[in-house]
XYZ file of C-alpha atoms in Angstrom:
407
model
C 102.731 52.591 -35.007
C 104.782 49.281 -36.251
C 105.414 48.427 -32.698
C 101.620 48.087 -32.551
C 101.230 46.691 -34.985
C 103.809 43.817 -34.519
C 101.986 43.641 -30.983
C 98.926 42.787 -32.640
C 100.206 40.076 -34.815
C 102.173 38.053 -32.035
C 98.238 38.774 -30.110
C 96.598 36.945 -32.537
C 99.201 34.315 -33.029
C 99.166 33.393 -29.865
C 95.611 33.146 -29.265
C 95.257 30.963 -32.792
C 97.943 28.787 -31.389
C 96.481 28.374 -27.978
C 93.429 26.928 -29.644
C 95.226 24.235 -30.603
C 96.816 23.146 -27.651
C 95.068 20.403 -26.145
C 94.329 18.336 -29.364
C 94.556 14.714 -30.137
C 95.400 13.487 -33.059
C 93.114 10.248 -34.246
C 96.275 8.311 -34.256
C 96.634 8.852 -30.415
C 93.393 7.230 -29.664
C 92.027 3.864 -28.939
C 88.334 3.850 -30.362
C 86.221 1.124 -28.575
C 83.753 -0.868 -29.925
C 82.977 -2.801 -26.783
C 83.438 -2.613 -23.413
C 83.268 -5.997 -20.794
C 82.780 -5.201 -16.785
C 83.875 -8.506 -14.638
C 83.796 -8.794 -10.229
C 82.587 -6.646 -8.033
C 82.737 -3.765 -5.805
C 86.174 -3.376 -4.903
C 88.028 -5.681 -7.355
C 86.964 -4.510 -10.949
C 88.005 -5.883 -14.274
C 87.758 -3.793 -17.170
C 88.195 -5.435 -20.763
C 88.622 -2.917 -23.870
C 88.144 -4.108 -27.491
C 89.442 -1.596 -29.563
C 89.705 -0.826 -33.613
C 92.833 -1.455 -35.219
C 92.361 1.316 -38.338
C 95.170 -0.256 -40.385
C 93.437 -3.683 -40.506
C 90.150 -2.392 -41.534
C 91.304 -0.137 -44.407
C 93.342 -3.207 -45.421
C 90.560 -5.389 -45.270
C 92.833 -7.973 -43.216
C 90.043 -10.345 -41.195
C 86.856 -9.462 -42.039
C 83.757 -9.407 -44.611
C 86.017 -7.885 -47.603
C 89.305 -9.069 -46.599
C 91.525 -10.677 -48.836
C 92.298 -13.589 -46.812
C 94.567 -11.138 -44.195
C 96.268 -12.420 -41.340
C 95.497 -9.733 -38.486
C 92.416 -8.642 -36.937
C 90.869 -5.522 -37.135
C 90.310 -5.272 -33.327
C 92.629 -5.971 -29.966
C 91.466 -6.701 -26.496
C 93.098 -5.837 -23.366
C 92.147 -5.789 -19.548
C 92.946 -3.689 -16.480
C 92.465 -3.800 -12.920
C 91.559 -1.790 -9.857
C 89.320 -1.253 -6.595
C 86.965 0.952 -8.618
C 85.815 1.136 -12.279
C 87.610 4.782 -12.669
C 90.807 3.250 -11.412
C 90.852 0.316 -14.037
C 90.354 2.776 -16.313
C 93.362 5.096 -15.454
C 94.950 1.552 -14.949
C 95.173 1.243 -18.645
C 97.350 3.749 -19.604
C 100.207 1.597 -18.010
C 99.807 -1.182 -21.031
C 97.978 0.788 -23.466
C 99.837 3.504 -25.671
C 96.752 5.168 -26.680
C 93.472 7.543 -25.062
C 90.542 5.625 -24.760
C 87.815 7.010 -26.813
C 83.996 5.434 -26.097
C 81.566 7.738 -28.631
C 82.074 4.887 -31.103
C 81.215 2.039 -28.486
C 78.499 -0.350 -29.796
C 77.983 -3.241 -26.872
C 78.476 -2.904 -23.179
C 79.008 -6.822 -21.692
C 78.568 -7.424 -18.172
C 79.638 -10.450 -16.530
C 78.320 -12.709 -14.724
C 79.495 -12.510 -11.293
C 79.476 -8.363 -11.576
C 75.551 -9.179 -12.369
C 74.414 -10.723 -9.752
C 76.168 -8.843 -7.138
C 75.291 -5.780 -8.521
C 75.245 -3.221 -11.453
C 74.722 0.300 -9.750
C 78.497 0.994 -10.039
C 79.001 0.553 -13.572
C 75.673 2.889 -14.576
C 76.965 5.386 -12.337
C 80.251 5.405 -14.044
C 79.011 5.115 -17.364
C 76.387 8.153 -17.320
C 78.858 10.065 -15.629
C 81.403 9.785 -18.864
C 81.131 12.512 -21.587
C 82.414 10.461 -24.422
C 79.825 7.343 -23.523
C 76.274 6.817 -25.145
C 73.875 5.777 -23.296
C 72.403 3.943 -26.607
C 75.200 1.253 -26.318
C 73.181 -1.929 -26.119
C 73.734 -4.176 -23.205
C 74.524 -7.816 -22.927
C 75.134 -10.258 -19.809
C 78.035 -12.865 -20.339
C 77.146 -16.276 -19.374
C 80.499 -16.308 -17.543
C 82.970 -13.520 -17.486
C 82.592 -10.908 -20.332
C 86.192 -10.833 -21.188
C 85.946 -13.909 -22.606
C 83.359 -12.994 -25.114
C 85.710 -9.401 -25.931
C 88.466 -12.165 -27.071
C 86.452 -13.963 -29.501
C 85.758 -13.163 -33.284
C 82.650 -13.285 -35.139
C 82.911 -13.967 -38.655
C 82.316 -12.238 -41.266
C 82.153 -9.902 -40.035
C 85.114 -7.237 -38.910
C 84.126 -5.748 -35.499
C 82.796 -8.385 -33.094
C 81.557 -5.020 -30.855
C 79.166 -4.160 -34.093
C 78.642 -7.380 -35.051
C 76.940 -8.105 -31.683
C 74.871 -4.797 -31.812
C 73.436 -6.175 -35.396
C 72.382 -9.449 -33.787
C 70.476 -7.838 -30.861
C 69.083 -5.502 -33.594
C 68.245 -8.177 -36.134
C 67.065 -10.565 -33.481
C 64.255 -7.740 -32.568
C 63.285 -7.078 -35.904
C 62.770 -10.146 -37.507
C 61.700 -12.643 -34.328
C 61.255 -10.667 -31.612
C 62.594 -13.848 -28.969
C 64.713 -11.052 -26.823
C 64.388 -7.259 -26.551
C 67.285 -4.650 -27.948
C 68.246 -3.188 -24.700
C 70.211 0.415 -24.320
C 72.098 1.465 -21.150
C 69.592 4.368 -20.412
C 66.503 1.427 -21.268
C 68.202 -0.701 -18.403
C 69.102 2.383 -15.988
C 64.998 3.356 -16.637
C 64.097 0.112 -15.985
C 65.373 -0.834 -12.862
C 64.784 2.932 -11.331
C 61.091 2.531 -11.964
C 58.259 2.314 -9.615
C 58.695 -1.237 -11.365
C 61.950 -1.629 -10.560
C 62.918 -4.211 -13.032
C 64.563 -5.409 -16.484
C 65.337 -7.701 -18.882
C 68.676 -8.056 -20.409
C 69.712 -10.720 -23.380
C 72.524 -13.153 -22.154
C 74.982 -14.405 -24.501
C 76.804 -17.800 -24.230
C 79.185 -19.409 -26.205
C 78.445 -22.976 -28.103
C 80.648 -25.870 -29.363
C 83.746 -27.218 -28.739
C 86.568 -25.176 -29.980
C 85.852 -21.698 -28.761
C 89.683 -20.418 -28.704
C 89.698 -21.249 -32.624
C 87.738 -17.099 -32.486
C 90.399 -15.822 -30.840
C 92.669 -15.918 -34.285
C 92.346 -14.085 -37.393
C 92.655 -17.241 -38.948
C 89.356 -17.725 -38.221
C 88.016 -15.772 -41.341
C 89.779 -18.418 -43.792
C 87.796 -21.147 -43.203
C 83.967 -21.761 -44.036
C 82.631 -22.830 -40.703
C 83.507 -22.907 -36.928
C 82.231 -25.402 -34.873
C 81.670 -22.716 -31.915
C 79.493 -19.431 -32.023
C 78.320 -16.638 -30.059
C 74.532 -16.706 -29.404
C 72.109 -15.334 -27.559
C 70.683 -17.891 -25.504
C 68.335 -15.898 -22.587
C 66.733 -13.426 -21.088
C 68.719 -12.132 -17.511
C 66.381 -10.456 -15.163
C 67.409 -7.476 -13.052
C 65.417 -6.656 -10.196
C 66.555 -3.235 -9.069
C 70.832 -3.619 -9.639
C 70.611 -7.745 -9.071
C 70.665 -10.144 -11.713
C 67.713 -12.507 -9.841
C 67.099 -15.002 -12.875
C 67.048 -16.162 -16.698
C 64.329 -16.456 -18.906
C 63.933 -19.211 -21.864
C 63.539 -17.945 -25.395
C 59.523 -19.148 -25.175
C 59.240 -17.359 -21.544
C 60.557 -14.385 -23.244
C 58.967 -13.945 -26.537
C 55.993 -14.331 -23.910
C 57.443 -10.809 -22.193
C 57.554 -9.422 -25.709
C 54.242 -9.978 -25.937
C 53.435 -8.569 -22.862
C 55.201 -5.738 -23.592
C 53.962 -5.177 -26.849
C 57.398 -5.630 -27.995
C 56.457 -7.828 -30.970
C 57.371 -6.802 -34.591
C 58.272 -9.774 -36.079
C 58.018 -13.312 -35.430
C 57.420 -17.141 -36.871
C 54.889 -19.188 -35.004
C 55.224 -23.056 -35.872
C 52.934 -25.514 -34.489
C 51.474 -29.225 -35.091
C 47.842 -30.354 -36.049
C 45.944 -31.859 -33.349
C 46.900 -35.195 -34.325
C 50.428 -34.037 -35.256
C 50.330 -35.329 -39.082
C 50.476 -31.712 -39.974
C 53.080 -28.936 -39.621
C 52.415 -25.405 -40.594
C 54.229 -21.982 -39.907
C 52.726 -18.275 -39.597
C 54.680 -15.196 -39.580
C 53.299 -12.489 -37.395
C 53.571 -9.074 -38.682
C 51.627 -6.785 -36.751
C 50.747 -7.671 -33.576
C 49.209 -5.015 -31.057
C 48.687 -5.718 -26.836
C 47.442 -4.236 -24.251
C 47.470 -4.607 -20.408
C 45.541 -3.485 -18.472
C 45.594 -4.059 -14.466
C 42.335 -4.058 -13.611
C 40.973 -4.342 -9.429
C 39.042 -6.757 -8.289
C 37.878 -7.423 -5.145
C 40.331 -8.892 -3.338
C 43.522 -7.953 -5.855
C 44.232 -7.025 -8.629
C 43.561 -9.136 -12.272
C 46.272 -8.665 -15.372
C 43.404 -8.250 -18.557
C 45.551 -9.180 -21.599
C 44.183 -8.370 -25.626
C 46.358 -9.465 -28.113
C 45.602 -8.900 -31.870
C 47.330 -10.305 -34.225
C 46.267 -7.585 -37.256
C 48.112 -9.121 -40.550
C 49.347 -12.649 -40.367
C 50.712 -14.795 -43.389
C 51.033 -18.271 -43.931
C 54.807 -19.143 -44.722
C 54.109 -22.942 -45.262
C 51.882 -26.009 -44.195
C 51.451 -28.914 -44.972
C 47.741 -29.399 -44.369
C 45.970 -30.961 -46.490
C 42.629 -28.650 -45.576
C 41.105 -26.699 -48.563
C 42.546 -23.382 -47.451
C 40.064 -21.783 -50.067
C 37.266 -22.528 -47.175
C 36.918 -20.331 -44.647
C 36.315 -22.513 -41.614
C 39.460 -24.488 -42.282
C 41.716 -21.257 -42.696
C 39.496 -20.083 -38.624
C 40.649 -23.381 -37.140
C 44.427 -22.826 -38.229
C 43.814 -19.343 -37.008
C 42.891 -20.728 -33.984
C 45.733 -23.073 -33.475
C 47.661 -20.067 -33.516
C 45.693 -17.908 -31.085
C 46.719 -20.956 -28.850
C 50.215 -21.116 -29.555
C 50.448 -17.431 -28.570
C 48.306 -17.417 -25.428
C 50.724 -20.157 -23.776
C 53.921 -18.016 -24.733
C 52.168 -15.463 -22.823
C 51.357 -17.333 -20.075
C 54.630 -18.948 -19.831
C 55.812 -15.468 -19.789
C 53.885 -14.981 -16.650
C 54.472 -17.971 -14.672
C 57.810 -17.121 -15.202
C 57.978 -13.390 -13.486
C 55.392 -14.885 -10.892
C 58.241 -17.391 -10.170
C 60.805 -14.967 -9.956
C 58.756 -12.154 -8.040
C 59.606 -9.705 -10.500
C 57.553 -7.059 -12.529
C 59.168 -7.644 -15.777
C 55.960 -6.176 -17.520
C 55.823 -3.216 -15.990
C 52.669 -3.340 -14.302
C 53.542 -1.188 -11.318
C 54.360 1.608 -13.399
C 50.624 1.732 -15.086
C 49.063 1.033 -11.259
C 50.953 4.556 -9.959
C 49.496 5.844 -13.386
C 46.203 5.044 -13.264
C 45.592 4.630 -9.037
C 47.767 6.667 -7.042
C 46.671 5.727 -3.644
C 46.541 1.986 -4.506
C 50.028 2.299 -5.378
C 51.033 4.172 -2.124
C 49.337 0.736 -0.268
C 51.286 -1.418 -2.615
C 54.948 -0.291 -3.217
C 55.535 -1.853 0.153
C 54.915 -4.887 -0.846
C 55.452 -4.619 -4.396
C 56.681 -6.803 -6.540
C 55.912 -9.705 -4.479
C 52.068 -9.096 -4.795
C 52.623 -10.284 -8.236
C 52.421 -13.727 -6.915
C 48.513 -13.659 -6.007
C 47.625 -11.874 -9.344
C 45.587 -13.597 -11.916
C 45.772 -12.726 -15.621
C 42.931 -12.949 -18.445
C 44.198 -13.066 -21.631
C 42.363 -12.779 -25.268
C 43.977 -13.166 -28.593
C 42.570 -12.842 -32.057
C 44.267 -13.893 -34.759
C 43.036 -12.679 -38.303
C 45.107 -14.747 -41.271
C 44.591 -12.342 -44.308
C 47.104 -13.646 -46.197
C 47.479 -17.489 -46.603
C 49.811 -16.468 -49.643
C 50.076 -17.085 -53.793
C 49.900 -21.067 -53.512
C 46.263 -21.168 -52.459
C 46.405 -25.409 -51.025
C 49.734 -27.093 -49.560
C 51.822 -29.128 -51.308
C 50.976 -32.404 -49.835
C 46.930 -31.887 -50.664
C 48.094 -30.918 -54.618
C 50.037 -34.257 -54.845
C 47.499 -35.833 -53.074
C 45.124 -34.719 -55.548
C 47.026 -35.801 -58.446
C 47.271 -39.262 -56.946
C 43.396 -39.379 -57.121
């Protein structure tokens, strides 16, 4: 009966203890924030940023630092013929297990662009520990050079990116957030393409982000920035969108939440600004004869007046229709510069062959052959109504009060 019982004890020992075998301490791993992909197929490099935990509970180099000297991430490439291979590559330099679930910003380069993305979605889906939420940029160069740089004030330049896609497509709506699975949708659609935001660096002094130093002084003369829109058709980068050409694929997209509209009188002695707050488009593809016409609403449901300097009676309601007017103008050539600009590229950045297999099934079937060049010959109709229901508390501009006074 003891021997049994003894038995039993080392039995459930050793099964307890066998649960434990394969864990990893959080010490032992390398958490990524971002992740760069530079080349091609065949001659990969891989750039990791990863958290340094001791710097951020110190607060060294970042938003509630002290003034520290070290920064709270480190960057470090690796090489090899495939993506897997740089990957395994790393554990010759790197003493920890890389660890993606906490990845906020995937970078692609480039070169690895426009030659061709299919590799590194098929790699990334394929890893457990990735999200396929991360949001995706394209480096106006090579991406490890972006992974190097810091981005005060804030701590992690990974996260920090991630909040300016984020904030960017809140608040002005110029370039779309874009997820890996948004970009892997995009391009496998009967559409077959996306848009991805390109980030470039600007002033003089970029290596002056590659030191924690960075964070004690009150400006730096160079800054990460978004400045365009890459276009994917199927794995290629083909192009790059403006910020006006693409805040006209917002609208077309009905991708608009926020944004400022700013535009001159007609004789340019007056300035005035609207905010757009609730904008609502649809597109419809409509046949015609001959091929088939883009039909474009846009309605502009709540817009507010954040300044002018008119000197109109804003009180009257055919002065506050003309400035709604000037608006509905300002908005129907963002749209149409939107267009041109996918009708240049051949490229169905709007999705339209998606809503013909929708609604026309054997139209599409005679189409997909040649789609998306048949873009080219398509005309577009667009309508936009802008209703200004709030000119705001200060009823006349500043310039007509003084000029009042002055009477």
């Amino acid at each position: 009966m003891h021997r049994r019982r003894v038995a039993a004890i080392w039995l459930v020992t050793g099964l307890l203890l066998a649960g434990c075998g394969n864990r990893i301490e959080m010490n032992e791993l390398g958490i990524t924030t971002a992740t760069g992909f530079d080349g091609q197929q065949g001659d990969w490099t891989i750039t990791y940023q990863i958290i340094i935990p001791p710097a951020m509970s110190s607060g060294a180099g970042g938003s509630s630092g002290g003034g520290g000297s070290q920064a709270a991430v480190h960057t470090f490439s690796a090489h090899g013929k495939t993506i897997r291979e740089a990957l395994a590559a790393s554990s010759r330099d790197n003493p920890r297990k890389l660890y993606f679930a906490h990845t906020n910003v995937l970078i692609i380069g480039k070169q690895a662009a426009e030659t061709g993305i299919e590799e590194i979605l098929d790699t990334y889906y394929r890893n457990p520990d990735a999200r396929e939420t991360v949001k995706v940029l394209v480096a106006n160069g090579e991406a490890r050079d972006y992974l190097n740089k810091l981005i005060p004030p804030e701590k992690l330049p990974g996260r920090a990116l991630s909040n300016i896609l984020q904030k960017n497509k809140q608040l002005s709506s110029y370039y779309p957030s874009v997820s890996v699975h948004q970009l892997a949708l995009g391009i496998s659609s009967d559409s077959g393409a996306a848009g991805v935001p390109e980030i470039s660096l600007t002033g003089t002094d970029s290596p002056s982000l590659e030191s924690a130093t960075v964070y004690q002084q009150t400006s730096t003369s160079s800054k990460l920035k978004i400045s365009g829109l890459s276009v994917f058709q199927k794995a290629k980068m083909v192009g790059t969108l403006n910020q006006n050409e693409s805040t006209g694929i917002s609208w077309l997209t009905n991708q608009i939440h926020l944004t400022t509209i700013s535009y001159n009188s007609k004789d340019d002695t007056d300035v005035s600004a609207f905010l757009v707050r609730n904008a609502k488009v649809k597109v419809t593809p409509v046949k015609e004869a001959l091929h088939y016409t883009l039909k474009v609403k846009a309605k502009v449901a709540v817009g507010e007046f954040l300044e002018t300097t008119t000197h109109e009676d804003l009180l009257k309601t055919q002065n506050v229709k003309k400035l709604e007017q000037q608006a509905e103008q300002i908005i129907r050539t963002q749209i149409l510069d939107g267009w041109k600009a996918v009708q240049h590229l051949k490229i169905d950045l709007v999705g339209i062959g998606n809503k013909i297999h929708r609604k026309s099934p054997k139209d599409w079937k005679r189409l997909k052959e040649s789609w998306p060049g048949e873009i080219a010959n398509m005309d577009i109709d667009v309508d936009v109504k802008v209703n200004l229901k709030r000119p705001g508390l200060f009823q006349s501009s500043f310039s007509r009060l003084l000029e009042s006074e002055d009477e």
